[in-house]
Short mmCIF file of C-alpha atoms and ligand atoms in Angstrom, two decimals:
data_model
loop_
_atom_site.label_atom_id
_atom_site.label_comp_id
_atom_site.label_asym_id
_atom_site.label_seq_id
_atom_site.Cartn_x
_atom_site.Cartn_y
_atom_site.Cartn_z
CA MET A 510 4.66 35.00 15.08
CA SER A 511 6.62 31.30 14.90
CA LYS A 512 8.96 31.09 12.64
CA TYR A 513 11.21 27.12 11.74
CA ASP A 514 13.32 25.64 9.84
CA ILE A 515 11.25 23.15 8.88
CA ILE A 516 7.10 22.81 8.80
CA ILE A 517 5.50 19.68 7.09
CA LEU A 518 2.29 19.97 5.60
CA GLY A 519 0.70 16.34 6.52
CA SER A 520 1.21 14.23 9.17
CA GLY A 521 1.55 10.80 7.25
CA PRO A 522 4.43 8.37 7.32
CA GLY A 523 6.08 11.12 4.93
CA GLY A 524 5.45 14.06 7.11
CA TYR A 525 5.61 12.64 10.42
CA VAL A 526 9.29 10.38 9.65
CA THR A 527 10.50 13.05 8.03
CA ALA A 528 10.13 15.69 10.93
CA ILE A 529 11.38 13.89 12.99
CA ARG A 530 15.40 13.40 10.95
CA ALA A 531 14.75 17.50 9.87
CA SER A 532 14.78 16.93 14.24
CA GLN A 533 17.27 14.98 14.48
CA LEU A 534 19.15 17.02 12.05
CA GLY A 535 19.02 20.35 13.97
CA PHE A 536 15.93 21.26 12.65
CA LYS A 537 13.55 23.55 14.43
CA THR A 538 10.40 21.46 13.14
CA ALA A 539 6.66 21.72 12.98
CA ILE A 540 3.97 19.63 11.18
CA VAL A 541 0.64 20.94 10.67
CA GLU A 542 -1.79 18.35 10.94
CA LYS A 543 -5.99 18.64 10.63
CA GLU A 544 -6.86 15.38 11.34
CA ASN A 545 -4.78 12.21 12.87
CA LEU A 546 -1.27 12.27 13.64
CA GLY A 547 -0.25 9.26 11.28
CA GLY A 548 -2.48 10.07 8.17
CA VAL A 549 -3.95 7.79 5.80
CA CYS A 550 -1.32 4.40 7.09
CA LEU A 551 -1.87 4.72 10.46
CA ASN A 552 -5.62 5.48 10.44
CA TRP A 553 -7.23 3.89 7.15
CA GLY A 554 -5.16 2.15 5.34
CA CYS A 555 -1.41 0.27 6.04
CA ILE A 556 -2.23 -1.06 9.64
CA PRO A 557 -6.00 -0.85 10.36
CA THR A 558 -6.41 -2.84 6.84
CA LYS A 559 -3.79 -5.71 8.68
CA ALA A 560 -5.49 -5.29 12.19
CA LEU A 561 -8.44 -6.30 10.06
CA LEU A 562 -6.71 -9.00 7.88
CA LYS A 563 -5.51 -10.49 11.46
CA SER A 564 -9.21 -11.44 12.11
CA ALA A 565 -9.04 -12.70 8.90
CA GLU A 566 -6.63 -15.39 9.25
CA VAL A 567 -7.66 -15.68 12.66
CA PHE A 568 -10.45 -17.18 12.11
CA ASP A 569 -9.13 -19.20 8.90
CA TYR A 570 -7.68 -20.85 11.89
CA LEU A 571 -10.24 -21.44 13.84
CA LYS A 572 -12.09 -22.87 10.98
CA HIS A 573 -9.69 -25.22 9.84
CA ALA A 574 -9.33 -25.82 13.38
CA GLU A 575 -9.43 -29.45 12.42
CA ASP A 576 -6.61 -29.82 9.71
CA TYR A 577 -4.47 -29.95 12.38
CA GLY A 578 -5.68 -32.46 14.33
CA LEU A 579 -8.01 -29.84 17.06
CA SER A 580 -11.29 -28.92 17.53
CA LEU A 581 -13.40 -26.15 18.44
CA GLU A 582 -18.01 -26.52 18.97
CA LYS A 583 -18.16 -23.80 16.45
CA ALA A 584 -15.58 -20.77 14.83
CA ASP A 585 -18.19 -18.30 15.44
CA LYS A 586 -17.12 -14.60 14.84
CA ASP A 587 -18.29 -10.56 15.85
CA PHE A 588 -18.02 -8.20 13.08
CA SER A 589 -18.12 -4.55 16.19
CA LYS A 590 -15.70 -6.50 17.62
CA VAL A 591 -13.32 -7.03 14.34
CA ILE A 592 -13.96 -3.36 13.99
CA LYS A 593 -13.27 -1.34 16.83
CA ARG A 594 -10.07 -3.79 17.90
CA SER A 595 -8.21 -3.05 14.10
CA ARG A 596 -9.92 0.87 15.03
CA ASP A 597 -8.48 0.87 18.17
CA VAL A 598 -4.94 -0.55 16.83
CA ALA A 599 -5.00 2.86 14.59
CA GLY A 600 -6.06 4.96 17.78
CA GLY A 601 -2.53 3.35 19.71
CA MET A 602 -0.65 3.53 16.06
CA SER A 603 -1.64 7.17 16.59
CA LYS A 604 -1.19 7.68 19.80
CA GLY A 605 2.87 6.81 19.07
CA VAL A 606 2.67 9.43 16.69
CA GLN A 607 2.27 11.90 19.18
CA PHE A 608 4.75 10.66 21.67
CA LEU A 609 7.13 10.23 18.70
CA MET A 610 6.89 13.94 18.36
CA LYS A 611 6.29 14.66 21.49
CA LYS A 612 9.99 13.03 22.18
CA ASN A 613 11.99 15.07 19.24
CA LYS A 614 10.46 18.69 20.15
CA ILE A 615 8.88 19.21 17.10
CA ASP A 616 6.47 21.09 17.57
CA VAL A 617 2.08 19.87 16.43
CA ILE A 618 -0.20 22.27 14.49
CA GLU A 619 -3.91 20.97 14.03
CA GLY A 620 -5.29 22.40 12.10
CA PHE A 621 -5.55 23.01 8.28
CA GLY A 622 -2.76 24.09 6.29
CA LYS A 623 -2.05 26.83 3.43
CA LEU A 624 0.63 27.30 2.21
CA LYS A 625 1.59 31.51 1.76
CA SER A 626 4.09 33.54 0.06
CA GLY A 627 6.75 34.30 1.34
CA LYS A 628 7.52 30.87 2.78
CA LYS A 629 4.18 31.22 5.00
CA VAL A 630 2.48 28.43 6.15
CA ALA A 631 -0.81 29.71 7.28
CA VAL A 632 -3.13 27.49 9.62
CA THR A 633 -7.12 27.11 9.75
CA ASP A 634 -7.77 25.03 13.12
CA ASN A 635 -11.66 23.98 14.44
CA LYS A 636 -12.95 27.15 15.64
CA ASP A 637 -12.00 28.66 12.06
CA LYS A 638 -9.65 30.63 13.60
CA THR A 639 -6.41 31.24 11.01
CA THR A 640 -2.63 31.17 12.58
CA GLU A 641 0.36 32.48 10.38
CA TYR A 642 4.03 31.07 10.74
CA GLN A 643 7.08 30.78 8.77
CA ALA A 644 9.93 28.26 8.26
CA ASP A 645 13.22 28.67 5.62
CA ASN A 646 11.78 25.65 4.12
CA ILE A 647 8.22 23.78 3.47
CA ILE A 648 7.50 20.05 2.95
CA VAL A 649 3.83 19.52 0.90
CA ALA A 650 2.55 15.62 2.49
CA THR A 651 -0.62 16.14 2.33
CA GLY A 652 -2.07 12.66 0.49
CA ALA A 653 -4.16 11.48 -1.37
CA ARG A 654 -7.96 9.80 -0.91
CA SER A 655 -9.95 7.15 -2.54
CA ARG A 656 -10.63 8.10 -6.18
CA GLU A 657 -14.68 8.63 -7.21
CA LEU A 658 -15.27 7.80 -10.87
CA PRO A 659 -18.22 9.85 -12.39
CA ASN A 660 -20.39 6.45 -12.33
CA LEU A 661 -19.29 4.96 -8.82
CA LYS A 662 -19.59 8.27 -7.05
CA GLN A 663 -19.51 7.64 -2.80
CA ASP A 664 -22.45 8.30 -1.09
CA GLY A 665 -21.03 6.62 2.28
CA LYS A 666 -23.73 3.94 2.14
CA LYS A 667 -24.39 1.84 -0.31
CA ILE A 668 -20.82 2.92 -2.53
CA ILE A 669 -18.53 3.32 -0.36
CA GLY A 670 -14.84 3.72 -0.18
CA TYR A 671 -12.00 2.24 1.76
CA ARG A 672 -13.05 4.25 5.03
CA GLU A 673 -16.57 3.42 5.82
CA ALA A 674 -15.02 -0.41 4.17
CA MET A 675 -12.94 -1.03 7.26
CA ASN A 676 -15.71 1.34 10.00
CA LEU A 677 -19.13 -0.63 9.04
CA ASP A 678 -20.98 -0.73 11.55
CA LYS A 679 -23.00 -3.92 10.33
CA GLN A 680 -21.32 -6.45 8.11
CA PRO A 681 -22.94 -6.77 4.63
CA LYS A 682 -24.06 -10.24 2.93
CA SER A 683 -22.78 -9.28 -0.49
CA MET A 684 -19.96 -7.32 -1.72
CA ILE A 685 -19.03 -6.36 -5.00
CA VAL A 686 -16.22 -4.91 -5.03
CA VAL A 687 -14.42 -2.30 -7.99
CA GLY A 688 -10.99 -2.69 -8.00
CA SER A 689 -8.47 -5.34 -7.93
CA GLY A 690 -5.77 -3.69 -6.49
CA ALA A 691 -3.46 -4.47 -3.90
CA ILE A 692 -6.29 -2.24 -1.87
CA GLY A 693 -9.66 -4.59 -3.16
CA VAL A 694 -7.82 -7.83 -3.11
CA GLU A 695 -7.05 -7.57 0.79
CA PHE A 696 -10.98 -6.36 1.72
CA ALA A 697 -12.09 -8.33 -1.18
CA HIS A 698 -10.20 -11.23 1.12
CA PHE A 699 -11.41 -9.97 3.74
CA TYR A 700 -15.17 -9.92 3.65
CA ASN A 701 -15.11 -13.59 1.88
CA ALA A 702 -13.36 -14.48 5.16
CA MET A 703 -15.37 -12.64 7.91
CA GLY A 704 -18.49 -15.36 5.26
CA THR A 705 -19.47 -11.86 3.00
CA GLU A 706 -20.58 -13.26 0.11
CA VAL A 707 -17.77 -11.32 -2.60
CA THR A 708 -17.31 -10.30 -6.06
CA VAL A 709 -14.30 -8.45 -8.16
CA VAL A 710 -14.31 -6.83 -10.60
CA GLU A 711 -11.37 -6.04 -12.59
CA TYR A 712 -11.03 -4.00 -15.91
CA LEU A 713 -7.60 -5.85 -17.14
CA PRO A 714 -7.08 -9.24 -18.45
CA ASN A 715 -5.95 -9.64 -14.48
CA VAL A 716 -6.71 -9.22 -11.15
CA VAL A 717 -4.08 -7.77 -8.92
CA PRO A 718 -2.98 -6.35 -12.46
CA LEU A 719 1.01 -4.87 -11.67
CA GLU A 720 2.47 -8.15 -10.52
CA ASP A 721 3.97 -11.45 -12.55
CA GLU A 722 1.37 -12.13 -14.64
CA GLU A 723 2.46 -15.80 -12.95
CA VAL A 724 1.68 -14.15 -10.12
CA SER A 725 -1.93 -13.13 -11.58
CA LYS A 726 -3.04 -16.20 -11.79
CA GLN A 727 -1.67 -17.84 -8.64
CA PHE A 728 -3.21 -15.48 -7.19
CA GLU A 729 -7.14 -15.47 -9.27
CA ARG A 730 -7.46 -19.00 -9.03
CA SER A 731 -6.37 -18.95 -4.91
CA ILE A 732 -9.20 -16.02 -4.33
CA LYS A 733 -11.83 -18.23 -6.61
CA LYS A 734 -10.82 -21.42 -4.46
CA ALA A 735 -11.41 -19.24 -1.66
CA GLY A 736 -15.39 -18.78 -3.13
CA ILE A 737 -14.56 -15.07 -4.57
CA LYS A 738 -15.75 -14.88 -7.21
CA VAL A 739 -13.98 -12.73 -10.42
CA MET A 740 -15.07 -10.43 -13.32
CA THR A 741 -11.99 -9.91 -15.75
CA ASN A 742 -11.86 -7.87 -18.31
CA SER A 743 -15.21 -6.37 -17.20
CA SER A 744 -16.35 -2.91 -16.05
CA VAL A 745 -18.71 -1.60 -13.67
CA GLU A 746 -20.93 1.18 -16.40
CA SER A 747 -23.47 1.80 -13.62
CA VAL A 748 -24.49 1.72 -10.86
CA ASP A 749 -28.23 1.88 -9.59
CA THR A 750 -28.34 2.18 -5.39
CA SER A 751 -32.34 2.75 -5.64
CA GLY A 752 -34.13 -0.45 -3.73
CA LYS A 753 -32.33 -1.85 -1.09
CA LYS A 754 -29.72 -3.53 -2.60
CA VAL A 755 -27.28 -2.01 -5.65
CA LYS A 756 -28.11 -2.87 -8.70
CA ALA A 757 -24.53 -3.15 -11.23
CA LYS A 758 -24.29 -3.52 -14.29
CA VAL A 759 -21.03 -5.08 -15.38
CA LYS A 760 -19.95 -4.26 -19.32
CA THR A 761 -18.22 -8.19 -20.57
CA LYS A 762 -16.39 -9.10 -22.24
CA LYS A 763 -19.26 -11.38 -23.36
CA GLY A 764 -21.94 -8.97 -22.70
CA GLU A 765 -23.95 -6.53 -20.30
CA GLU A 766 -24.45 -8.40 -16.66
CA THR A 767 -25.90 -6.89 -14.04
CA LEU A 768 -24.85 -7.95 -10.28
CA GLU A 769 -26.96 -7.51 -7.43
CA ALA A 770 -25.17 -6.49 -3.60
CA ASP A 771 -25.70 -5.35 -0.13
CA ILE A 772 -22.35 -3.21 -0.82
CA VAL A 773 -19.70 -1.80 -3.64
CA LEU A 774 -16.57 -0.96 -2.11
CA SER A 775 -14.98 1.29 -5.28
CA ALA A 776 -10.46 0.15 -5.19
CA VAL A 777 -9.99 1.99 -8.05
CA GLY A 778 -7.20 4.68 -7.10
CA ILE A 779 -6.32 7.77 -5.48
CA LYS A 780 -6.96 10.63 -5.74
CA THR A 781 -3.69 13.26 -4.25
CA ASN A 782 -4.93 15.86 -2.54
CA ILE A 783 -3.34 18.95 -3.44
CA GLU A 784 -6.55 21.50 -4.05
CA ASN A 785 -6.93 24.78 -1.96
CA ILE A 786 -3.63 24.64 -0.36
CA GLY A 787 -2.40 27.64 -2.29
CA LEU A 788 -0.56 26.01 -5.14
CA GLU A 789 -2.08 28.18 -7.79
CA ASP A 790 -1.73 31.00 -5.69
CA LEU A 791 2.13 30.25 -5.76
CA LYS A 792 2.46 28.68 -8.59
CA ILE A 793 3.53 25.61 -8.06
CA LYS A 794 3.69 23.24 -10.94
CA THR A 795 1.56 19.90 -10.81
CA GLU A 796 0.53 17.70 -13.88
CA LYS A 797 -2.15 14.50 -13.95
CA ASP A 798 -2.73 15.31 -10.19
CA LYS A 799 0.93 15.43 -8.88
CA ILE A 800 2.70 17.90 -8.15
CA VAL A 801 6.38 18.30 -9.92
CA VAL A 802 9.27 17.91 -8.28
CA ASP A 803 12.99 17.14 -8.66
CA ASP A 804 14.76 14.32 -7.79
CA TYR A 805 15.60 15.13 -3.98
CA TYR A 806 11.79 16.35 -4.37
CA LYS A 807 11.83 19.96 -5.09
CA THR A 808 8.46 22.07 -6.35
CA ASN A 809 9.66 24.44 -9.19
CA VAL A 810 9.47 27.13 -5.67
CA ASP A 811 12.70 27.54 -4.20
CA GLY A 812 12.14 26.29 -0.64
CA ILE A 813 8.80 24.51 -1.32
CA TYR A 814 9.14 20.26 -1.24
CA ALA A 815 6.44 17.79 -1.99
CA ILE A 816 7.07 13.88 -1.48
CA GLY A 817 4.25 11.59 -0.39
CA ASP A 818 1.65 10.56 -3.12
CA VAL A 819 1.69 14.09 -3.72
CA VAL A 820 4.32 13.23 -6.00
CA HIS A 821 5.13 10.46 -8.52
CA GLY A 822 6.01 7.40 -7.67
CA PRO A 823 4.17 4.27 -6.71
CA ALA A 824 1.90 5.33 -3.45
CA LEU A 825 3.00 3.76 -0.55
CA ALA A 826 4.09 4.46 2.70
CA HIS A 827 7.61 2.87 2.77
CA VAL A 828 7.66 5.61 0.05
CA ALA A 829 6.99 8.47 1.50
CA SER A 830 8.79 7.82 4.29
CA ALA A 831 12.16 7.76 1.77
CA GLU A 832 11.56 9.98 -0.31
CA GLY A 833 11.41 12.42 3.19
CA ILE A 834 14.07 11.09 5.03
CA LEU A 835 16.43 12.04 0.87
CA CYS A 836 14.12 15.51 0.74
CA VAL A 837 15.48 17.48 5.07
CA GLU A 838 19.42 15.00 4.13
CA LYS A 839 19.36 16.89 0.94
CA ILE A 840 17.71 21.18 2.84
CA LYS A 841 20.92 20.20 5.66
CA GLY A 842 23.45 19.84 2.11
CA MET A 843 25.01 16.33 3.02
CA ASP A 844 25.82 14.12 -0.32
CA VAL A 845 22.44 11.63 -0.94
CA GLU A 846 22.38 9.43 -3.89
CA ALA A 847 18.46 9.83 -5.88
CA LEU A 848 15.60 7.26 -4.93
CA ASP A 849 15.83 3.83 -7.21
CA TYR A 850 12.07 3.85 -8.14
CA GLY A 851 13.18 0.05 -10.03
CA ASN A 852 14.21 -0.59 -6.03
CA ILE A 853 11.19 -0.09 -4.15
CA PRO A 854 9.14 -2.99 -3.05
CA GLY A 855 5.37 -3.61 -2.83
CA CYS A 856 3.07 -6.69 -0.71
CA THR A 857 -0.20 -7.35 -0.98
CA TYR A 858 -2.16 -8.20 2.39
CA ALA A 859 -4.62 -11.18 0.98
CA THR A 860 -4.10 -14.70 1.52
CA PRO A 861 -2.48 -15.35 0.19
CA GLU A 862 0.48 -12.71 0.14
CA ILE A 863 2.15 -11.46 -3.00
CA ALA A 864 5.31 -9.66 -2.61
CA SER A 865 7.43 -8.58 -5.73
CA VAL A 866 10.30 -5.98 -6.80
CA GLY A 867 12.26 -4.42 -10.05
CA MET A 868 10.50 -5.99 -12.96
CA THR A 869 7.99 -9.01 -14.01
CA GLU A 870 8.87 -11.25 -16.63
CA LYS A 871 7.84 -9.54 -19.43
CA GLN A 872 8.95 -5.95 -18.10
CA ALA A 873 12.67 -8.05 -18.39
CA LYS A 874 12.39 -9.12 -22.01
CA GLU A 875 10.30 -5.45 -23.00
CA ALA A 876 13.37 -4.86 -21.72
CA GLY A 877 15.82 -7.15 -23.85
CA TYR A 878 17.50 -9.15 -21.60
CA ASP A 879 17.85 -12.61 -21.70
CA LEU A 880 16.62 -13.73 -18.67
CA LYS A 881 17.50 -16.81 -16.17
CA ILE A 882 14.21 -17.83 -14.67
CA GLY A 883 13.60 -19.43 -11.00
CA LYS A 884 10.39 -20.76 -10.08
CA PHE A 885 10.49 -23.24 -6.68
CA PRO A 886 6.39 -24.39 -4.98
CA PHE A 887 6.13 -24.40 -1.44
CA SER A 888 4.47 -27.24 -2.12
CA ALA A 889 7.93 -28.38 -1.80
CA SER A 890 8.68 -26.11 1.21
CA GLY A 891 8.97 -28.40 4.63
CA LYS A 892 7.96 -25.51 6.35
CA ALA A 893 5.34 -23.59 3.94
CA LYS A 894 3.35 -28.15 3.93
CA ALA A 895 4.29 -27.21 8.34
CA ALA A 896 2.09 -24.53 7.93
CA GLY A 897 -0.45 -25.93 5.73
CA LYS A 898 0.38 -23.13 3.89
CA SER A 899 1.20 -24.75 0.44
CA ASP A 900 0.08 -22.76 -1.90
CA GLY A 901 2.26 -20.32 -3.78
CA PHE A 902 6.03 -19.60 -5.04
CA VAL A 903 8.60 -17.68 -5.37
CA LYS A 904 9.86 -16.51 -8.91
CA VAL A 905 12.58 -14.80 -9.48
CA ILE A 906 15.28 -13.36 -13.03
CA PHE A 907 18.27 -13.48 -13.51
CA ASP A 908 20.34 -11.64 -16.27
CA ALA A 909 21.68 -14.10 -17.61
CA LYS A 910 24.67 -11.98 -19.35
CA TYR A 911 26.03 -10.70 -15.86
CA GLY A 912 24.17 -12.10 -13.16
CA GLU A 913 21.63 -8.17 -12.49
CA TRP A 914 18.80 -9.73 -9.92
CA LEU A 915 15.76 -8.09 -12.23
CA GLY A 916 13.50 -9.09 -9.99
CA CYS A 917 11.47 -11.58 -7.63
CA HIS A 918 8.31 -12.50 -7.79
CA MET A 919 6.48 -14.32 -4.27
CA ILE A 920 3.91 -15.31 -3.87
CA GLY A 921 2.19 -17.74 -0.26
CA ALA A 922 2.45 -17.72 3.16
CA GLY A 923 4.65 -14.63 4.65
CA VAL A 924 6.23 -13.40 1.69
CA THR A 925 5.40 -9.70 2.53
CA ASP A 926 8.20 -10.06 5.41
CA MET A 927 10.53 -11.88 2.64
CA ILE A 928 10.60 -9.33 0.33
CA ALA A 929 13.09 -7.19 1.83
CA GLU A 930 16.08 -9.79 1.11
CA ALA A 931 16.13 -9.41 -2.28
CA VAL A 932 15.53 -5.67 -2.06
CA LEU A 933 18.66 -5.51 -0.11
CA GLY A 934 20.99 -8.50 -2.81
CA ARG A 935 19.19 -7.03 -6.02
CA LYS A 936 19.91 -2.40 -3.20
CA LEU A 937 23.93 -5.26 -3.00
CA GLU A 938 24.23 -5.92 -6.45
CA THR A 939 24.99 -10.25 -5.40
CA THR A 940 24.66 -12.49 -8.70
CA GLY A 941 22.19 -15.55 -8.11
CA HIS A 942 25.12 -17.89 -6.91
CA GLU A 943 26.32 -14.81 -3.96
CA VAL A 944 22.26 -15.99 -3.05
CA LEU A 945 23.03 -20.16 -3.12
CA LYS A 946 26.17 -19.31 -1.03
CA ALA A 947 24.73 -17.30 1.73
CA VAL A 948 23.31 -20.45 3.78
CA HIS A 949 19.23 -19.97 4.69
CA PRO A 950 18.03 -21.73 7.60
CA HIS A 951 15.72 -24.57 7.88
CA PRO A 952 13.15 -25.47 8.09
CA THR A 953 11.52 -21.14 6.69
CA MET A 954 9.81 -20.34 3.80
CA SER A 955 13.06 -17.40 3.27
CA GLU A 956 14.38 -21.32 1.87
CA ALA A 957 12.32 -20.50 -1.40
CA VAL A 958 14.17 -17.72 -2.35
CA MET A 959 17.45 -19.70 -2.63
CA GLU A 960 16.38 -22.96 -4.19
CA ALA A 961 14.38 -20.81 -6.38
CA VAL A 962 17.91 -19.11 -7.58
CA ALA A 963 19.06 -22.20 -6.73
CA ALA A 964 16.90 -23.95 -9.91
CA ALA A 965 17.63 -20.40 -12.20
CA TYR A 966 20.86 -22.42 -12.59
CA ASP A 967 19.56 -25.36 -12.86
CA GLU A 968 20.91 -26.19 -9.24
CA VAL A 969 18.09 -27.05 -7.63
CA ILE A 970 17.47 -29.96 -4.57
CA HIS A 971 13.75 -30.14 -3.75
CA ILE A 972 12.52 -30.36 -6.86
C1 FAD B 2217 -6.73 1.39 1.95
C2 FAD B 2217 -5.22 1.23 2.15
C3 FAD B 2217 -4.21 0.51 2.90
C4 FAD B 2217 -3.14 1.06 1.94
N1 FAD B 2217 -2.27 -0.47 2.82
C5 FAD B 2217 -1.23 0.33 2.34
C6 FAD B 2217 -0.16 -1.00 2.86
O1 FAD B 2217 0.13 -1.72 3.24
N2 FAD B 2217 1.48 -0.39 3.23
C7 FAD B 2217 1.73 0.61 2.44
O2 FAD B 2217 3.72 0.64 1.67
N3 FAD B 2217 0.73 1.69 1.49
C8 FAD B 2217 -0.35 0.70 1.93
N4 FAD B 2217 -1.46 1.92 1.53
C9 FAD B 2217 -0.98 3.87 1.49
C10 FAD B 2217 -0.15 4.04 2.61
O3 FAD B 2217 -1.09 4.18 3.45
C11 FAD B 2217 0.17 5.65 2.05
O4 FAD B 2217 1.23 5.09 0.75
C12 FAD B 2217 0.54 6.19 3.00
O5 FAD B 2217 0.04 6.49 3.98
C13 FAD B 2217 1.13 8.16 1.78
O6 FAD B 2217 1.86 8.87 2.80
P1 FAD B 2217 1.69 10.70 3.12
O7 FAD B 2217 2.41 10.88 4.10
O8 FAD B 2217 2.41 10.65 1.43
O9 FAD B 2217 0.55 10.45 2.98
P2 FAD B 2217 -1.25 10.80 3.75
O10 FAD B 2217 -0.66 9.13 4.59
O11 FAD B 2217 -2.56 10.20 3.41
O12 FAD B 2217 -0.74 11.83 5.33
C14 FAD B 2217 -1.41 13.19 4.28
C15 FAD B 2217 -1.98 14.26 6.02
O13 FAD B 2217 -2.29 14.87 5.42
C16 FAD B 2217 -3.25 15.39 5.83
N5 FAD B 2217 -3.17 16.91 5.40
C17 FAD B 2217 -3.93 16.17 4.58
N6 FAD B 2217 -4.47 17.66 4.37
C18 FAD B 2217 -3.58 19.20 5.21
C19 FAD B 2217 -3.78 20.06 5.07
N7 FAD B 2217 -3.73 20.94 4.03
N8 FAD B 2217 -3.33 20.51 6.48
C20 FAD B 2217 -2.57 20.16 7.15
N9 FAD B 2217 -2.87 18.42 7.37
C21 FAD B 2217 -3.55 18.25 5.51
C22 FAD B 2217 -3.92 14.37 6.18
O14 FAD B 2217 -4.84 14.82 7.30
C23 FAD B 2217 -3.13 13.13 6.29
O15 FAD B 2217 -3.18 12.67 7.91
C24 FAD B 2217 -2.52 2.02 2.44
C25 FAD B 2217 -3.58 3.14 1.44
C26 FAD B 2217 -5.13 2.26 2.26
C27 FAD B 2217 -5.88 3.62 1.29
#
C-alpha cells in the first residue's frame, strides 16, 4: 500500500494549494480528486464566472461606444462563443493545476476518496476499482455544491443551479434569480447584460444582504438602472415547470405574485460535500452541515483535518487556501498564528463591483464603538470620470477612540482590486492618519480610499 505523509481529499483552492505548501515543507503528498483539478473555484466558480462577466463588460463597452466618442455598426454577441470562452478559460486553469502538481511532485490520485480507520483513504476510480492508501495526516477539502430548497428542486433544465447557469446551450429570454448573494447577482448581471430579462428575488430586505446597508442600497439602485427587476422581502413559494414557461409563485409584503420566465436560477447558498466520505464511521464531528475543527483545522480524530468550504467561516476560495496553508504549517510544527476571520475580504464582481472587509456600520455600532466614518464618491474621482465609471463610493469606518480601522466598504468599478489595501492596513493595525500620509498615485481609483479616510477626519480635499 502506498504511504504518504499527507493525503488531501479534493483539489479545489483548498486542496491543491495545501498540497503545494505541504510539498514545499518536505511532506510526501498526494491529492485525491473525483472530477477536475482546481475544484469548484477554477472549473465552476470564481474563474469561469469572471470570464463570463468580462464578456458582459466588453459587450457593455461596445454598446456604449458612442459615450467614448467611438462608433460601431452594431454591438452584437454570440452567446455560445461567450460560454465557450469561459469554459476554455476554466479548462486552461485546471491544466495549470496539473502542471503545478507535477512541478511540486504531488501524486494525483483520480477517483472518489473515502476515509477509512487506521488513517487510510480508499479511492474508487471510474472503473469501480478501489485502492487503499495510507497517510500520517489526512486533510478533507471536498468543498460544496449548490444548495437545493425543497420548493426549488433543481431539474437542471428549468430550475437550474450555478453549474448549468454558466454552461447553457441557449440564452434564455427571461430568468428569475432566487437569492441575491454574490453568486446570484453576478449571474443576474451577466444575463441582463447579454439581453435576458432578469428578475432577482431576495428574501431579506436588502440585496447583497451581507454588505453594509449603504452599499446594498446603492447596488440596488445601480442594477435597477441597468434594467434588472428587484424584489426584496420576497420569497419564491413554489415553481410550476409543467408549461413552456416556468411560473413562480412569489410571496411579497403586498401579497402573492406569479412571475413567468424561461428559467429559474436557484442561488440560495451551498451544501457541503460531507456525505459518504467516511465521517460517520470514524465518528468525526459535524455540526450544521460543516465538519467541526479547531483553530488549526484538526477534527476530533487524531491525524484528520478539514479545510475550505466544509468547515466554518466564509465559503471563499482565498479562505480555503489560507486555511490549508495554516493547517500544514501547523502539522509541520511551525509557530503559526490562527486565521483572523474578522479580516477576510469579500468581493462581488457584478457591475458595479462590491468589495468589503471588517465590520459594517451597523455591526460596529452594535459592538459599541464610537465611530468616525468617511465616504468618498467616485463621482468626485478624476480617474472614475475619465473611465466613464463614476457610480459608487468608498466608505471607511474607524474607531474614534484609538483610530482602529474597523471596516472598509467599496462599490464601483474595479474595487475588488482595491480592497487589499484595507486588508493589509488592518492587518498592520494602521491608523487613519497613516493611510493619509501614504501617498496614493494620481489619477487612480485608489485615491478614493485616501480621500474617504480624509473625509473621516474632516480633511477631505476633493469634495
Ligand atoms: C458560481 C460561483 C462563483 C464563485 N466565485 C467566487 C469568487 O469570485 N471568489 C471566491 O473567493 N470564491 C468564489 N466562489 C466560492 C469558491 O468557489 C469556493 O469557496 C471554493 O472553491 C472552495 O474551495 P474548496 O477547496 O473548499 O472546495 P472546492 O473548490 O469545492 O473543491 C472540492 C473538490 O473536491 C472534490 N471532491 C469532493 N468530494 C470528493 C471525494 N470524496 N473524493 C475526491 N474528490 C472529491 C470535488 O470534485 C472538488 O473538485 C464561487 C463559487 C461559485 C459556485
